[in-house]
Tab-separated table of C-alpha atoms and ligand atoms in Angstrom:
chain	number	residue	atom	x	y	z
A	1	MET	CA	0.000	0.000	0.000
A	2	PRO	CA	1.262	3.491	-0.771
A	3	LEU	CA	2.414	6.238	1.530
A	4	ALA	CA	-0.629	8.540	1.640
A	5	HIS	CA	1.348	11.810	1.650
A	6	PHE	CA	4.803	13.093	2.550
A	7	ASP	CA	4.006	15.600	5.287
A	8	GLY	CA	6.569	15.071	8.026
A	9	ALA	CA	8.318	12.321	6.061
A	10	LEU	CA	12.111	12.052	5.876
A	11	ALA	CA	13.547	11.357	2.420
A	12	VAL	CA	17.132	10.442	1.467
A	13	VAL	CA	18.136	11.164	-2.142
A	14	THR	CA	21.574	10.215	-3.488
A	15	GLY	CA	23.073	12.167	-6.374
A	16	ALA	CA	20.838	15.027	-5.244
A	17	GLY	CA	23.248	17.741	-6.361
A	18	SER	CA	22.248	17.730	-10.016
A	19	GLY	CA	19.763	16.644	-12.682
A	20	ILE	CA	17.175	14.011	-11.802
A	21	GLY	CA	18.280	13.666	-8.166
A	22	ARG	CA	17.987	17.407	-7.549
A	23	ALA	CA	14.551	17.503	-9.171
A	24	ILE	CA	13.374	14.549	-7.062
A	25	ALA	CA	14.700	16.154	-3.862
A	26	LEU	CA	12.840	19.388	-4.651
A	27	ALA	CA	9.621	17.572	-5.612
A	28	LEU	CA	9.686	15.592	-2.369
A	29	ALA	CA	10.367	18.800	-0.404
A	30	GLU	CA	7.394	20.452	-2.129
A	31	SER	CA	5.292	17.448	-1.137
A	32	GLY	CA	6.127	18.015	2.525
A	33	ALA	CA	9.193	15.840	3.115
A	34	SER	CA	12.447	16.869	4.780
A	35	VAL	CA	15.224	15.926	2.387
A	36	ILE	CA	18.662	14.509	3.088
A	37	ALA	CA	20.528	15.438	-0.087
A	38	ALA	CA	23.611	13.247	-0.554
A	39	ASP	CA	26.162	13.699	-3.308
A	40	ILE	CA	29.855	13.158	-3.965
A	41	ASP	CA	29.821	16.913	-4.700
A	42	LEU	CA	28.978	18.541	-1.354
A	43	PRO	CA	28.507	22.148	-2.576
A	44	ALA	CA	26.021	20.851	-5.170
A	45	ALA	CA	24.083	18.963	-2.472
A	46	GLU	CA	24.106	22.109	-0.317
A	47	ARG	CA	22.655	24.159	-3.173
A	48	THR	CA	19.821	21.627	-3.473
A	49	VAL	CA	19.056	21.912	0.243
A	50	THR	CA	19.075	25.714	0.013
A	51	ARG	CA	16.478	25.465	-2.768
A	52	ALA	CA	14.507	22.815	-0.853
A	53	LYS	CA	14.189	25.289	2.023
A	54	THR	CA	12.498	27.783	-0.305
A	55	VAL	CA	9.882	25.278	-1.504
A	56	GLY	CA	9.288	23.131	1.569
A	57	ALA	CA	10.646	21.758	4.798
A	58	GLY	CA	14.313	21.863	3.725
A	59	GLY	CA	16.745	19.291	5.027
A	60	ALA	CA	20.470	18.612	5.233
A	61	ALA	CA	23.330	17.989	2.807
A	62	TYR	CA	25.910	15.216	3.077
A	63	GLN	CA	28.967	14.310	1.065
A	64	VAL	CA	29.117	10.615	0.257
A	65	ASP	CA	30.504	8.425	-2.507
A	66	VAL	CA	27.785	5.790	-2.930
A	67	ALA	CA	30.398	3.356	-4.257
A	68	ASP	CA	32.282	3.419	-0.944
A	69	ALA	CA	30.820	0.731	1.350
A	70	GLY	CA	32.355	2.202	4.524
A	71	ALA	CA	31.255	5.741	3.686
A	72	MET	CA	27.716	4.556	2.967
A	73	GLU	CA	27.605	2.649	6.254
A	74	ALA	CA	28.731	5.761	8.134
A	75	PHE	CA	26.225	7.886	6.205
A	76	ALA	CA	23.272	5.579	6.969
A	77	ALA	CA	24.226	5.487	10.655
A	78	GLU	CA	24.556	9.297	10.716
A	79	VAL	CA	21.124	9.763	9.120
A	80	LYS	CA	19.538	7.494	11.733
A	81	ASP	CA	21.375	9.103	14.682
A	82	ALA	CA	21.126	12.758	13.650
A	83	HIS	CA	17.632	12.497	12.121
A	84	ARG	CA	15.809	9.161	12.176
A	85	VAL	CA	15.043	6.176	9.966
A	86	PRO	CA	14.019	7.601	6.578
A	87	ASP	CA	10.564	6.988	5.124
A	88	ILE	CA	11.697	7.372	1.508
A	89	VAL	CA	15.077	6.471	0.009
A	90	VAL	CA	15.884	7.320	-3.609
A	91	ASN	CA	19.020	5.587	-4.907
A	92	ASN	CA	19.633	7.910	-7.846
A	93	ALA	CA	23.387	8.616	-8.065
A	94	GLY	CA	24.808	7.243	-11.283
A	95	ILE	CA	27.368	7.767	-14.016
A	96	ALA	CA	27.481	7.082	-17.754
A	97	LEU	CA	30.071	5.113	-19.699
A	98	ALA	CA	29.879	4.726	-23.469
A	99	GLY	CA	32.017	2.773	-25.896
A	100	PRO	CA	32.667	-0.726	-27.225
A	101	PHE	CA	32.822	-3.629	-24.774
A	102	LEU	CA	36.140	-4.956	-26.093
A	103	ASP	CA	37.806	-1.561	-25.616
A	104	THR	CA	36.462	-0.954	-22.117
A	105	GLU	CA	39.201	-1.282	-19.479
A	106	LEU	CA	38.725	-3.062	-16.152
A	107	ASP	CA	39.035	0.193	-14.210
A	108	ASP	CA	36.122	1.650	-16.208
A	109	TRP	CA	34.029	-1.455	-15.518
A	110	HIS	CA	34.840	-1.363	-11.805
A	111	ARG	CA	33.891	2.301	-11.451
A	112	ILE	CA	30.537	2.064	-13.222
A	113	VAL	CA	29.552	-1.153	-11.428
A	114	ASP	CA	30.687	0.337	-8.107
A	115	VAL	CA	28.593	3.494	-8.559
A	116	ASN	CA	25.561	2.343	-10.553
A	117	LEU	CA	25.039	-1.087	-8.995
A	118	TRP	CA	26.938	-1.245	-5.701
A	119	GLY	CA	25.741	2.267	-4.831
A	120	VAL	CA	22.150	1.045	-5.138
A	121	ILE	CA	22.946	-2.169	-3.242
A	122	HIS	CA	24.463	-0.185	-0.352
A	123	GLY	CA	21.494	2.184	-0.194
A	124	CYS	CA	18.905	-0.615	-0.319
A	125	ARG	CA	20.756	-2.821	2.153
A	126	LEU	CA	21.572	-0.220	4.789
A	127	PHE	CA	18.361	1.803	4.735
A	128	GLY	CA	16.223	-1.267	3.954
A	129	ARG	CA	17.445	-2.890	7.168
A	130	GLN	CA	16.689	0.266	9.146
A	131	MET	CA	13.159	0.383	7.690
A	132	ARG	CA	12.556	-3.310	8.331
A	133	ASP	CA	13.690	-3.056	11.958
A	134	ARG	CA	11.547	0.037	12.519
A	135	VAL	CA	8.400	-1.529	11.098
A	136	ALA	CA	8.974	-4.695	13.136
A	137	ALA	CA	8.780	-2.564	16.259
A	138	LEU	CA	5.497	-0.879	15.220
A	139	PRO	CA	2.020	-2.166	15.987
A	140	ASN	CA	0.268	-3.484	12.870
A	141	LYS	CA	-2.511	-0.984	12.082
A	142	PRO	CA	-4.696	-2.227	9.210
A	143	ASP	CA	-5.780	1.365	8.481
A	144	LYS	CA	-2.118	2.409	8.064
A	145	PRO	CA	-0.549	-0.544	6.304
A	146	ASN	CA	2.237	1.403	4.608
A	147	LEU	CA	4.353	2.529	7.530
A	148	GLY	CA	7.439	0.700	6.427
A	149	GLY	CA	8.474	3.277	3.837
A	150	HIS	CA	9.493	3.246	0.203
A	151	ILE	CA	12.706	2.685	-1.763
A	152	VAL	CA	13.055	4.093	-5.297
A	153	ASN	CA	15.932	2.947	-7.503
A	154	ILE	CA	16.701	4.987	-10.607
A	155	SER	CA	17.363	2.462	-13.346
A	156	SER	CA	16.948	3.443	-17.023
A	157	ALA	CA	15.102	2.545	-20.200
A	158	SER	CA	18.440	1.001	-21.164
A	159	ALA	CA	17.562	-1.757	-18.682
A	160	PHE	CA	14.969	-2.969	-21.225
A	161	ALA	CA	17.163	-2.788	-24.308
A	162	PRO	CA	20.675	-3.963	-25.216
A	163	TRP	CA	22.842	-1.352	-26.985
A	164	ARG	CA	26.338	-1.863	-28.405
A	165	ALA	CA	27.144	1.794	-27.759
A	166	MET	CA	26.715	1.491	-23.966
A	167	PRO	CA	27.194	-2.146	-22.869
A	168	ALA	CA	28.478	-1.371	-19.379
A	169	TYR	CA	25.798	1.224	-18.617
A	170	CYS	CA	22.979	-1.029	-19.908
A	171	THR	CA	24.331	-3.931	-17.835
A	172	THR	CA	24.331	-1.959	-14.576
A	173	LYS	CA	20.839	-0.576	-15.190
A	174	ALA	CA	19.383	-4.007	-16.005
A	175	ALA	CA	20.906	-5.270	-12.750
A	176	VAL	CA	19.277	-2.401	-10.826
A	177	LEU	CA	15.906	-3.305	-12.340
A	178	MET	CA	16.215	-6.958	-11.340
A	179	LEU	CA	17.482	-6.046	-7.863
A	180	SER	CA	14.469	-3.764	-7.395
A	181	GLU	CA	11.968	-6.409	-8.511
A	182	SER	CA	13.506	-9.046	-6.232
A	183	LEU	CA	13.737	-6.684	-3.267
A	184	ARG	CA	10.126	-5.590	-3.785
A	185	ALA	CA	9.039	-9.203	-3.319
A	186	GLU	CA	11.123	-9.545	-0.146
A	187	LEU	CA	10.068	-6.255	1.458
A	188	ALA	CA	6.345	-6.517	0.669
A	189	GLY	CA	5.891	-8.492	3.880
A	190	HIS	CA	7.511	-5.641	5.806
A	191	ARG	CA	5.145	-3.014	4.343
A	192	ILE	CA	8.023	-1.403	2.418
A	193	GLY	CA	7.485	-0.542	-1.246
A	194	VAL	CA	10.195	-0.728	-3.912
A	195	THR	CA	10.056	0.975	-7.324
A	196	ALA	CA	12.422	0.891	-10.301
A	197	VAL	CA	12.183	4.065	-12.396
A	198	CYS	CA	13.322	3.705	-16.013
A	199	PRO	CA	13.598	6.998	-17.914
A	200	GLY	CA	14.648	7.417	-21.535
A	201	PHE	CA	16.828	10.413	-22.423
A	202	VAL	CA	16.572	13.254	-19.901
A	203	SER	CA	18.253	16.639	-20.260
A	204	THR	CA	20.874	16.564	-17.482
A	205	ASP	CA	24.668	16.614	-17.092
A	206	LEU	CA	24.910	12.790	-17.268
A	207	VAL	CA	26.663	12.755	-20.651
A	208	LYS	CA	28.835	15.766	-19.810
A	209	ASN	CA	30.002	14.007	-16.622
A	210	GLY	CA	30.267	10.580	-18.256
A	211	SER	CA	33.235	8.679	-19.683
A	212	PHE	CA	33.766	7.681	-23.288
A	213	VAL	CA	35.895	4.711	-24.295
A	214	GLU	CA	37.860	5.721	-27.355
A	215	GLY	CA	38.241	2.337	-29.072
A	216	ASP	CA	39.116	2.846	-32.708
A	217	THR	CA	36.692	5.757	-33.099
A	218	ALA	CA	37.486	9.448	-33.436
A	219	ALA	CA	38.277	11.764	-30.538
A	220	PRO	CA	36.142	11.139	-27.428
A	221	GLY	CA	35.566	14.860	-27.071
A	222	LYS	CA	33.526	14.719	-30.245
A	223	LEU	CA	31.451	11.773	-29.045
A	224	ARG	CA	30.740	13.537	-25.765
A	225	GLN	CA	29.804	16.707	-27.620
A	226	ARG	CA	27.375	14.847	-29.884
A	227	GLY	CA	25.907	12.967	-26.927
A	228	GLN	CA	25.376	16.216	-25.060
A	229	GLN	CA	23.735	17.807	-28.073
A	230	ALA	CA	21.397	14.819	-28.439
A	231	ILE	CA	20.398	14.837	-24.780
A	232	GLN	CA	19.782	18.600	-24.807
A	233	LEU	CA	17.793	18.401	-28.055
A	234	ARG	CA	15.624	15.663	-26.509
A	235	ASN	CA	14.555	18.399	-24.104
A	236	TYR	CA	12.910	16.167	-21.499
A	237	PRO	CA	13.259	17.969	-18.152
A	238	PRO	CA	14.277	16.104	-14.976
A	239	GLU	CA	11.295	17.696	-13.198
A	240	LYS	CA	8.981	15.428	-15.211
A	241	VAL	CA	10.897	12.374	-13.968
A	242	ALA	CA	10.504	13.709	-10.427
A	243	GLU	CA	6.721	13.972	-10.911
A	244	ARG	CA	6.631	10.322	-11.927
A	245	VAL	CA	8.715	9.366	-8.891
A	246	VAL	CA	6.319	11.094	-6.497
A	247	HIS	CA	3.370	9.402	-8.199
A	248	ALA	CA	5.141	6.018	-8.093
A	249	ILE	CA	5.682	6.302	-4.337
A	250	VAL	CA	2.069	7.331	-3.696
A	251	LYS	CA	0.752	4.469	-5.862
A	252	ASN	CA	3.482	1.985	-4.883
A	253	LYS	CA	4.302	1.182	-8.512
A	254	PRO	CA	6.770	-1.650	-9.226
A	255	VAL	CA	8.329	-0.453	-12.516
A	256	VAL	CA	7.909	3.022	-14.017
A	257	PRO	CA	9.044	3.684	-17.595
A	258	VAL	CA	9.349	7.442	-18.189
A	259	ASN	CA	8.919	9.398	-21.447
A	260	PHE	CA	8.289	8.186	-25.005
A	261	GLU	CA	11.416	6.098	-25.501
A	262	GLY	CA	11.089	4.678	-21.988
A	263	HIS	CA	7.602	3.367	-22.778
A	264	LEU	CA	8.585	2.268	-26.288
A	265	LEU	CA	11.581	0.208	-25.149
A	266	HIS	CA	9.554	-1.267	-22.286
A	267	ALA	CA	6.784	-2.327	-24.691
A	268	LEU	CA	9.245	-3.714	-27.266
A	269	SER	CA	11.025	-5.748	-24.593
A	270	ARG	CA	7.724	-7.524	-24.026
A	271	VAL	CA	6.283	-7.849	-27.513
A	272	SER	CA	9.306	-7.824	-29.833
A	273	PRO	CA	12.748	-8.510	-28.328
A	274	ALA	CA	13.947	-9.242	-31.877
A	275	THR	CA	13.339	-5.581	-32.793
A	276	LEU	CA	15.425	-4.508	-29.808
A	277	ARG	CA	18.242	-6.806	-30.942
A	278	LEU	CA	18.271	-5.009	-34.292
A	279	LEU	CA	18.178	-1.566	-32.652
A	280	ALA	CA	21.048	-2.678	-30.382
A	281	ARG	CA	23.332	-2.635	-33.418
A	282	ILE	CA	23.004	1.124	-33.850
A	283	PRO	CA	26.560	2.351	-33.191
A	284	THR	CA	27.841	5.463	-31.485
A	285	PRO	CA	27.955	8.438	-33.896
A	286	GLN	CA	31.334	7.370	-35.323
A	287	GLY	CA	31.197	3.702	-34.343
B	1	NAD	N1	19.895	11.725	-17.989
B	1	NAD	C1	19.395	10.652	-18.553
B	1	NAD	O1	19.153	10.616	-19.778
B	1	NAD	C2	19.085	9.447	-17.708
B	1	NAD	C3	18.236	8.466	-18.246
B	1	NAD	C4	17.953	7.338	-17.485
B	1	NAD	C5	18.485	7.191	-16.227
B	1	NAD	N2	19.312	8.157	-15.730
B	1	NAD	C6	19.874	7.937	-14.387
B	1	NAD	O2	19.480	8.996	-13.553
B	1	NAD	C7	20.416	9.111	-12.472
B	1	NAD	C8	20.789	10.563	-12.285
B	1	NAD	O3	21.520	10.997	-13.425
B	1	NAD	P1	21.379	12.454	-14.065
B	1	NAD	O4	20.926	12.250	-15.452
B	1	NAD	O5	20.609	13.337	-13.160
B	1	NAD	O6	22.926	12.860	-14.148
B	1	NAD	P2	23.756	14.060	-13.448
B	1	NAD	O7	25.167	13.808	-13.850
B	1	NAD	O8	23.139	15.371	-13.788
B	1	NAD	O9	23.560	13.805	-11.896
B	1	NAD	C9	24.203	12.749	-11.220
B	1	NAD	C10	24.514	13.186	-9.803
B	1	NAD	O10	25.071	12.061	-9.116
B	1	NAD	C11	26.247	12.497	-8.427
B	1	NAD	N3	27.167	11.372	-8.306
B	1	NAD	C12	27.893	10.784	-9.299
B	1	NAD	N4	28.622	9.799	-8.793
B	1	NAD	C13	28.366	9.744	-7.468
B	1	NAD	C14	28.825	8.937	-6.413
B	1	NAD	N5	29.737	7.966	-6.619
B	1	NAD	N6	28.331	9.138	-5.169
B	1	NAD	C15	27.434	10.126	-4.950
B	1	NAD	N7	26.973	10.938	-5.900
B	1	NAD	C16	27.440	10.742	-7.149
B	1	NAD	C17	26.822	13.611	-9.282
B	1	NAD	O11	27.710	14.469	-8.540
B	1	NAD	C18	25.556	14.323	-9.748
B	1	NAD	O12	25.148	15.314	-8.809
B	1	NAD	C19	21.585	8.186	-12.829
B	1	NAD	O13	21.475	6.982	-12.117
B	1	NAD	C20	21.387	7.954	-14.312
B	1	NAD	O14	21.954	6.738	-14.736
B	1	NAD	C21	19.614	9.276	-16.432
């Protein structure tokens, strides 16, 4: 069952300093939640909290690298001690990596798996345990069956569709989708909801901040530039993703494709995987 509203709720959002994470933090603040904005970039997280204070209850900023198990453990403990067990956790922090599989170095693989997958695992594991232990201590009220809280994991439409241009990114996002589905089944008995959100292209700094494997293609600067142009031209604002996240929490949705390509790839993955296999061959601009 869904959380009825966010008044007085405590929400943790990772990667809250920019793009989709910032928009989600602000949308949750507008809906009445206090927001813990976590980011590897502390000044960016602080700017989000400053804005959250102008639209809602505000919150606090923390610097954390979601890939760092020890740092995430300390962060989760700090949130519980200095605030309390969160009601909403959004595992959003992520990075992009584009380029051919055979040219991708181990260090690149480790970093993207550490951030995009392990970051989500740490967030789900640490805060999920806190939520489970809290709900176990609460009386079971049939009129308020949703006290356990809600975890949102930001996956991607690339979880539905293979793509030779971004094998590592697609792999991590598919793993986040499967983790979310499995965890949803486990936490249902604890009155904790889990949602995987799968947007198509969204106009953020993801490509600008991402890494490009050169392979035998032209200069990576050019690939990045073209990627950035494409993502800006798509012109899908992160605020629309945030709206879908709020709705998903209220309705306790399992999987939420966002925007046209999100829905298209989701539908094709069900009705025509063969079409997706053909589309997967589309190379990078020079590939
Ligand atoms: N932009 C898109 O087209 C798109 C589409 C689908 C899914 N997504 C996903 O949305 C999420 C947010 O991306 P975005 O598009 O807003 O990009 P963004 O680069 O604008 O924002 C990412 C934020 O995460 C932070 N971050 C990066 N690594 C971190 C780490 N190790 N620990 C803590 N914080 C870290 C960055 O500092 C930044 O503030 C990512 O998981 C991304 O994969 C993005």
